Short mmCIF file of C-alpha atoms in Angstrom, two decimals:
data_model
loop_
_atom_site.label_atom_id
_atom_site.label_comp_id
_atom_site.label_asym_id
_atom_site.label_seq_id
_atom_site.Cartn_x
_atom_site.Cartn_y
_atom_site.Cartn_z
CA MET A 1 -209.62 251.05 8.89
CA SER A 2 -211.96 253.81 7.95
CA PRO A 3 -214.98 252.86 5.85
CA ARG A 4 -213.78 255.34 3.26
CA GLU A 5 -210.38 253.66 2.80
CA ALA A 6 -211.96 250.22 2.57
CA GLN A 7 -214.44 251.44 -0.02
CA LEU A 8 -211.70 253.10 -2.03
CA PHE A 9 -209.81 249.81 -2.03
CA LEU A 10 -212.86 247.84 -3.16
CA ASP A 11 -213.59 250.43 -5.86
CA MET A 12 -210.01 250.07 -7.10
CA MET A 13 -210.31 246.28 -7.22
CA ALA A 14 -213.51 246.55 -9.24
CA ALA A 15 -212.24 249.21 -11.66
CA GLU A 16 -208.63 248.17 -12.18
CA ARG A 17 -208.69 244.42 -11.52
CA GLY A 18 -212.19 243.66 -12.79
CA ALA A 19 -213.20 242.00 -9.50
CA GLY A 20 -216.83 240.79 -9.53
CA ALA A 21 -219.46 241.13 -6.84
CA ASN A 22 -218.64 237.76 -5.24
CA THR A 23 -214.91 238.57 -5.07
CA LEU A 24 -215.55 242.02 -3.63
CA GLY A 25 -217.87 240.54 -1.01
CA ALA A 26 -215.19 238.02 -0.01
CA TYR A 27 -212.56 240.78 0.27
CA GLN A 28 -214.85 242.84 2.48
CA ARG A 29 -215.52 239.89 4.81
CA ASP A 30 -211.79 239.10 5.02
CA LEU A 31 -210.95 242.71 5.92
CA GLU A 32 -213.67 242.75 8.57
CA ASP A 33 -212.27 239.51 10.02
CA TYR A 34 -208.81 241.02 10.17
CA GLU A 35 -210.07 244.26 11.73
CA GLY A 36 -212.10 242.30 14.29
CA PHE A 37 -209.03 240.38 15.39
CA LEU A 38 -207.00 243.57 15.76
CA ALA A 39 -209.76 245.09 17.88
CA THR A 40 -209.51 242.18 20.33
CA GLN A 41 -205.80 243.04 20.70
CA GLY A 42 -206.45 246.74 21.21
CA ARG A 43 -205.00 247.52 17.80
CA ASP A 44 -206.28 248.91 14.49
CA ILE A 45 -205.25 248.67 10.84
CA ALA A 46 -203.63 252.09 10.83
CA GLY A 47 -201.07 250.93 13.40
CA ALA A 48 -200.94 247.18 12.68
CA THR A 49 -197.48 245.62 12.58
CA THR A 50 -196.08 242.51 10.96
CA ALA A 51 -196.31 240.81 14.36
CA ASP A 52 -200.02 241.65 14.50
CA LEU A 53 -200.50 240.06 11.10
CA ARG A 54 -198.68 236.92 12.21
CA GLY A 55 -200.91 236.77 15.27
CA TRP A 56 -203.98 236.99 13.05
CA LEU A 57 -202.72 234.17 10.84
CA ALA A 58 -202.07 232.02 13.90
CA ALA A 59 -205.61 232.75 15.15
CA LEU A 60 -207.05 231.71 11.79
CA SER A 61 -205.19 228.41 11.94
CA ALA A 62 -206.33 227.88 15.52
CA ARG A 63 -209.92 228.27 14.33
CA GLY A 64 -209.36 225.26 12.08
CA LEU A 65 -209.35 227.08 8.74
CA ALA A 66 -207.79 225.21 5.84
CA SER A 67 -204.50 226.53 4.50
CA ALA A 68 -206.22 227.55 1.26
CA SER A 69 -208.72 229.69 3.20
CA VAL A 70 -205.95 231.30 5.27
CA ALA A 71 -203.96 232.03 2.11
CA ARG A 72 -206.99 233.63 0.49
CA LYS A 73 -207.65 235.86 3.50
CA LEU A 74 -204.00 236.87 3.68
CA SER A 75 -204.04 237.74 -0.02
CA ALA A 76 -206.93 240.16 0.55
CA VAL A 77 -205.24 241.82 3.54
CA ARG A 78 -201.87 241.96 1.77
CA GLN A 79 -203.43 243.72 -1.20
CA PHE A 80 -205.20 246.15 1.12
CA HIS A 81 -201.98 247.07 2.96
CA ARG A 82 -200.21 247.48 -0.39
CA PHE A 83 -203.01 249.83 -1.46
CA LEU A 84 -202.76 251.86 1.76
CA TYR A 85 -199.01 252.25 1.27
CA ALA A 86 -199.26 253.13 -2.43
CA GLU A 87 -201.96 255.72 -1.80
CA GLY A 88 -200.08 257.34 1.10
CA HIS A 89 -202.50 256.28 3.84
CA ARG A 90 -199.62 254.49 5.59
CA GLY A 91 -195.88 255.04 5.44
CA ASP A 92 -195.06 251.31 5.47
CA ASP A 93 -196.44 247.95 4.41
CA PRO A 94 -196.36 245.45 7.31
CA ALA A 95 -197.62 242.62 5.10
CA ALA A 96 -194.84 242.88 2.51
CA VAL A 97 -192.49 240.42 4.23
CA LEU A 98 -195.12 237.82 5.13
CA GLU A 99 -195.31 234.44 3.45
CA GLY A 100 -198.62 232.67 3.34
CA PRO A 101 -199.15 229.02 4.29
CA ARG A 102 -198.22 226.43 1.71
CA ARG A 103 -201.31 225.51 -0.23
CA SER A 104 -201.79 221.90 -1.13
CA ARG A 105 -203.18 221.25 -4.59
CA PRO A 106 -205.54 218.30 -4.26
CA LEU A 107 -206.43 216.45 -7.41
CA PRO A 108 -209.75 217.63 -8.82
CA LYS A 109 -212.77 215.39 -8.53
CA VAL A 110 -213.45 213.95 -11.96
CA LEU A 111 -216.16 211.73 -13.38
CA SER A 112 -215.29 209.02 -15.85
CA GLN A 113 -216.34 209.37 -19.47
CA GLU A 114 -218.86 206.56 -18.94
CA GLU A 115 -220.38 208.39 -15.98
CA VAL A 116 -220.68 211.64 -17.93
CA SER A 117 -222.30 209.78 -20.82
CA ARG A 118 -224.78 208.25 -18.37
CA LEU A 119 -225.60 211.70 -16.97
CA ILE A 120 -226.19 213.16 -20.43
CA ALA A 121 -228.32 210.19 -21.51
CA THR A 122 -230.39 210.37 -18.33
CA ALA A 123 -230.91 214.12 -18.74
CA HIS A 124 -232.24 213.69 -22.25
CA GLU A 125 -234.39 210.72 -21.28
CA ARG A 126 -236.02 212.77 -18.53
CA ALA A 127 -236.47 215.73 -20.86
CA GLY A 128 -238.28 213.47 -23.33
CA GLU A 129 -240.74 212.00 -20.82
CA ALA A 130 -244.35 213.14 -20.67
CA VAL A 131 -244.86 215.35 -17.59
CA ALA A 132 -247.80 217.12 -15.98
CA SER A 133 -246.84 220.69 -16.87
CA PHE A 134 -244.93 222.75 -19.41
CA ALA A 135 -242.97 224.26 -16.48
CA GLU A 136 -241.65 220.85 -15.40
CA ALA A 137 -240.80 220.02 -19.02
CA ALA A 138 -238.84 223.27 -19.26
CA ARG A 139 -236.99 222.51 -16.02
CA ARG A 140 -235.92 219.13 -17.33
CA ALA A 141 -234.87 220.60 -20.67
CA ARG A 142 -232.87 223.20 -18.75
CA THR A 143 -231.03 220.51 -16.79
CA ALA A 144 -230.15 218.73 -20.04
CA CYS A 145 -228.87 222.05 -21.32
CA PHE A 146 -226.76 222.55 -18.20
CA VAL A 147 -224.99 219.22 -18.46
CA GLU A 148 -224.42 219.48 -22.23
CA LEU A 149 -223.01 223.01 -21.99
CA LEU A 150 -220.82 222.40 -18.94
CA TYR A 151 -219.22 219.26 -20.35
CA ALA A 152 -218.91 220.67 -23.89
CA THR A 153 -217.30 223.97 -22.87
CA GLY A 154 -215.80 223.72 -19.36
CA LEU A 155 -217.59 226.91 -18.33
CA ARG A 156 -217.51 228.09 -14.72
CA VAL A 157 -220.97 227.92 -13.16
CA SER A 158 -221.04 231.73 -12.87
CA GLU A 159 -220.32 231.97 -16.59
CA LEU A 160 -223.03 229.45 -17.41
CA ALA A 161 -225.65 231.19 -15.26
CA ALA A 162 -224.94 234.57 -16.86
CA LEU A 163 -224.98 233.44 -20.49
CA PRO A 164 -227.01 235.90 -22.58
CA ALA A 165 -230.05 234.73 -24.51
CA SER A 166 -228.16 235.56 -27.71
CA ALA A 167 -225.87 232.56 -27.04
CA ALA A 168 -228.65 230.28 -28.27
CA ASN A 169 -228.74 232.13 -31.59
CA ALA A 170 -224.99 232.62 -32.08
CA ARG A 171 -223.76 231.86 -35.57
CA GLY A 172 -220.73 229.70 -36.19
CA ASP A 173 -219.22 227.05 -33.98
CA ALA A 174 -218.39 229.11 -30.88
CA ILE A 175 -219.83 231.51 -28.33
CA ILE A 176 -218.22 234.47 -26.57
CA VAL A 177 -218.01 234.01 -22.80
CA ARG A 178 -217.31 236.76 -20.28
CA GLY A 179 -215.18 235.27 -17.51
CA LYS A 180 -213.27 236.45 -14.45
CA GLY A 181 -212.16 240.05 -14.57
CA SER A 182 -214.69 240.62 -17.38
CA LYS A 183 -212.25 238.99 -19.78
CA GLU A 184 -213.88 237.58 -22.89
CA ARG A 185 -212.88 234.35 -24.59
CA LEU A 186 -214.15 232.34 -27.54
CA VAL A 187 -215.42 228.89 -26.56
CA PRO A 188 -216.14 226.21 -29.20
CA LEU A 189 -219.62 224.74 -29.08
CA GLY A 190 -220.65 221.38 -30.54
CA GLU A 191 -223.97 220.43 -32.11
CA PRO A 192 -225.33 218.48 -29.07
CA ALA A 193 -224.98 221.58 -26.88
CA ARG A 194 -226.59 223.76 -29.54
CA ALA A 195 -229.48 221.32 -29.90
CA ALA A 196 -229.95 221.28 -26.10
CA MET A 197 -230.15 225.08 -26.03
CA SER A 198 -232.72 225.10 -28.84
CA ALA A 199 -234.84 222.46 -27.09
CA TYR A 200 -234.73 224.40 -23.85
CA ARG A 201 -235.70 227.70 -25.50
CA ALA A 202 -238.60 225.93 -27.25
CA ALA A 203 -239.74 224.60 -23.86
CA LEU A 204 -239.62 228.15 -22.44
CA ASP A 205 -241.77 229.34 -25.34
CA ARG A 206 -244.41 226.75 -24.49
CA VAL A 207 -244.43 227.92 -20.86
CA ALA A 208 -244.79 231.56 -21.94
CA ALA A 209 -247.62 230.73 -24.35
CA GLU A 210 -249.44 228.79 -21.64
CA ARG A 211 -249.12 231.64 -19.17
CA ALA A 212 -250.31 234.16 -21.74
CA GLY A 213 -253.36 232.01 -22.34
CA ALA A 214 -252.61 231.76 -26.04
CA GLY A 215 -251.53 228.95 -28.29
CA GLY A 216 -249.19 231.13 -30.35
CA ARG A 217 -245.42 231.13 -30.12
CA LYS A 218 -243.81 233.85 -28.06
CA ALA A 219 -241.52 236.07 -30.11
CA PRO A 220 -237.78 235.58 -29.40
CA ALA A 221 -237.47 239.36 -28.87
CA GLU A 222 -239.65 239.00 -25.74
CA ARG A 223 -237.57 236.26 -24.14
CA GLY A 224 -235.45 238.60 -22.10
CA ARG A 225 -231.74 239.16 -21.65
CA TRP A 226 -230.61 235.84 -20.19
CA LEU A 227 -230.42 232.31 -21.58
CA PHE A 228 -231.48 230.98 -18.15
CA PRO A 229 -233.90 233.59 -16.78
CA SER A 230 -235.02 233.48 -13.17
CA GLY A 231 -236.85 235.47 -10.53
CA ALA A 232 -233.49 236.07 -8.78
CA ALA A 233 -232.34 239.64 -8.22
CA SER A 234 -229.73 239.21 -10.96
CA GLY A 235 -232.41 238.26 -13.47
CA HIS A 236 -230.70 234.97 -14.29
CA ILE A 237 -230.56 231.62 -12.54
CA THR A 238 -228.37 231.31 -9.46
CA ARG A 239 -225.29 229.11 -9.16
CA GLN A 240 -226.97 227.31 -6.28
CA GLN A 241 -229.94 226.33 -8.44
CA VAL A 242 -227.67 224.94 -11.16
CA ALA A 243 -225.93 222.79 -8.52
CA LEU A 244 -229.25 221.55 -7.09
CA ASP A 245 -230.55 220.57 -10.53
CA LEU A 246 -227.36 218.62 -11.23
CA LYS A 247 -227.57 216.76 -7.94
CA ASP A 248 -231.16 215.81 -8.77
CA LEU A 249 -229.90 214.52 -12.13
CA ALA A 250 -227.14 212.51 -10.41
CA LEU A 251 -229.74 210.70 -8.31
CA ALA A 252 -231.77 209.87 -11.41
CA ALA A 253 -228.62 208.55 -13.11
CA GLY A 254 -227.68 206.34 -10.15
CA LEU A 255 -224.63 208.43 -9.16
CA ASP A 256 -223.73 209.79 -5.73
CA PRO A 257 -224.97 213.44 -5.71
CA ALA A 258 -221.98 214.40 -3.55
CA ARG A 259 -219.73 213.59 -6.52
CA LEU A 260 -221.46 215.93 -8.94
CA SER A 261 -221.30 219.72 -9.15
CA PRO A 262 -220.87 222.22 -11.96
CA HIS A 263 -217.16 222.40 -11.17
CA VAL A 264 -216.81 218.62 -11.38
CA LEU A 265 -218.10 218.77 -14.97
CA ARG A 266 -215.59 221.55 -15.68
CA HIS A 267 -212.85 219.25 -14.35
CA ALA A 268 -214.17 216.39 -16.46
CA PHE A 269 -214.07 218.59 -19.55
CA ALA A 270 -210.40 219.46 -18.99
CA SER A 271 -209.26 216.01 -17.87
CA HIS A 272 -210.94 214.17 -20.73
CA LEU A 273 -209.50 216.61 -23.29
CA LEU A 274 -205.99 216.03 -21.97
CA ALA A 275 -206.52 212.28 -21.84
CA HIS A 276 -207.35 212.37 -25.55
CA GLY A 277 -204.24 214.34 -26.51
CA ALA A 278 -205.09 218.03 -26.10
CA GLU A 279 -202.17 220.33 -25.21
CA LEU A 280 -202.12 221.93 -21.77
CA ARG A 281 -201.92 225.46 -23.23
CA ILE A 282 -205.05 224.88 -25.30
CA VAL A 283 -206.94 223.63 -22.24
CA GLN A 284 -205.71 226.70 -20.34
CA THR A 285 -207.23 228.95 -23.00
CA LEU A 286 -210.52 227.07 -23.09
CA LEU A 287 -210.87 227.20 -19.29
CA GLY A 288 -210.03 230.89 -19.16
CA HIS A 289 -207.09 230.43 -16.78
CA SER A 290 -204.82 233.47 -16.75
CA ASP A 291 -201.90 231.43 -15.39
CA ILE A 292 -200.74 228.05 -16.67
CA SER A 293 -199.97 227.00 -13.08
CA THR A 294 -203.71 226.85 -12.40
CA THR A 295 -204.21 224.44 -15.29
CA GLN A 296 -201.34 222.25 -14.09
CA ILE A 297 -203.60 220.60 -11.50
CA TYR A 298 -204.54 218.37 -14.43
CA THR A 299 -201.02 217.14 -15.10
CA HIS A 300 -201.87 213.87 -13.32
CA VAL A 301 -203.82 213.05 -16.50
CA LEU A 302 -200.75 213.79 -18.62
CA ASP A 303 -198.63 211.62 -16.34
CA GLU A 304 -200.98 208.68 -16.87
CA ARG A 305 -200.98 209.26 -20.63
CA LEU A 306 -197.18 209.31 -20.74
CA LYS A 307 -197.04 206.07 -18.74
CA SER A 308 -199.44 204.49 -21.24
CA LEU A 309 -197.33 205.66 -24.16
CA VAL A 310 -194.18 204.15 -22.67
CA ARG A 311 -195.97 200.93 -21.73
CA ASP A 312 -197.57 200.51 -25.17
CA LEU A 313 -194.89 201.86 -27.50
CA HIS A 314 -191.45 201.38 -25.95
CA PRO A 315 -189.58 198.53 -27.72
CA LEU A 316 -188.57 196.91 -24.41
CA SER A 317 -192.06 197.06 -22.96
CA GLU A 318 -194.06 193.86 -22.64
CA GLY A 319 -197.06 195.69 -24.08
CA SER A 320 -195.30 196.65 -27.32
CA GLY A 321 -196.35 195.00 -30.52
CA ASP A 322 -192.89 193.52 -31.26
#
């Protein structure tokens, strides 16, 4: 694989597929892994065969990689070989006939509604406590904003971290979110989440005024581009920091930190909606899933709801009112 061909492939994925920086980085690492294996066999990508690909997959499994990880790596390499064939860099596609490992679809980790309510209550209690500095008060207000937004909208953590500052001032009952592939979607937003954003922005203003050595209020126009600004290279808070703040909140709420992450709140959002009667297609739209099959990991919730309906409403059921 020449560096030029790999870069052309990554450029294509960014321009035509809307792949983000994290996805492109993962593709590059997967291609380097594949090329490294071929080198140990005295082969290269230009002459790789289907047998070579099968050998690489076997080596990945021997390294103890989960089937989902192997499938993801194969997807990257398969797309690269397809690109090489389509662009005339190779006369064949050795990956075309390969089937990836079967991927199990484990049930998502979900918090109960009572546990989410406890998290939200704890976050607001901590945000309302007297603390030693405006900076600590802003951090606690930010955590309350995280948990309110994630549970109210089902945002991915990358979407949350990159929310623009204008989201706090959006008119109406929804915000526009830029998701995977730079696709935009409209996400409804309730009053508790709006109030949490306003409280957090007010806390940031107090920090800015303190640092400026003035008692006046910092103008919104000076707040910057991001809702959650940070000293990170991106200019906004990192996904890792969001996760750390939530684990700190879990401890304060008496929950196991290992059970809480931004994605767990996204799962709770979807599962609780379905449990209360939302249609799967609507949840798909709210989550920003391009394929309904991705949303179907939540069908265990629908199964339980159907069982409850039969148990409670069927005329021959012991739980029916007749």
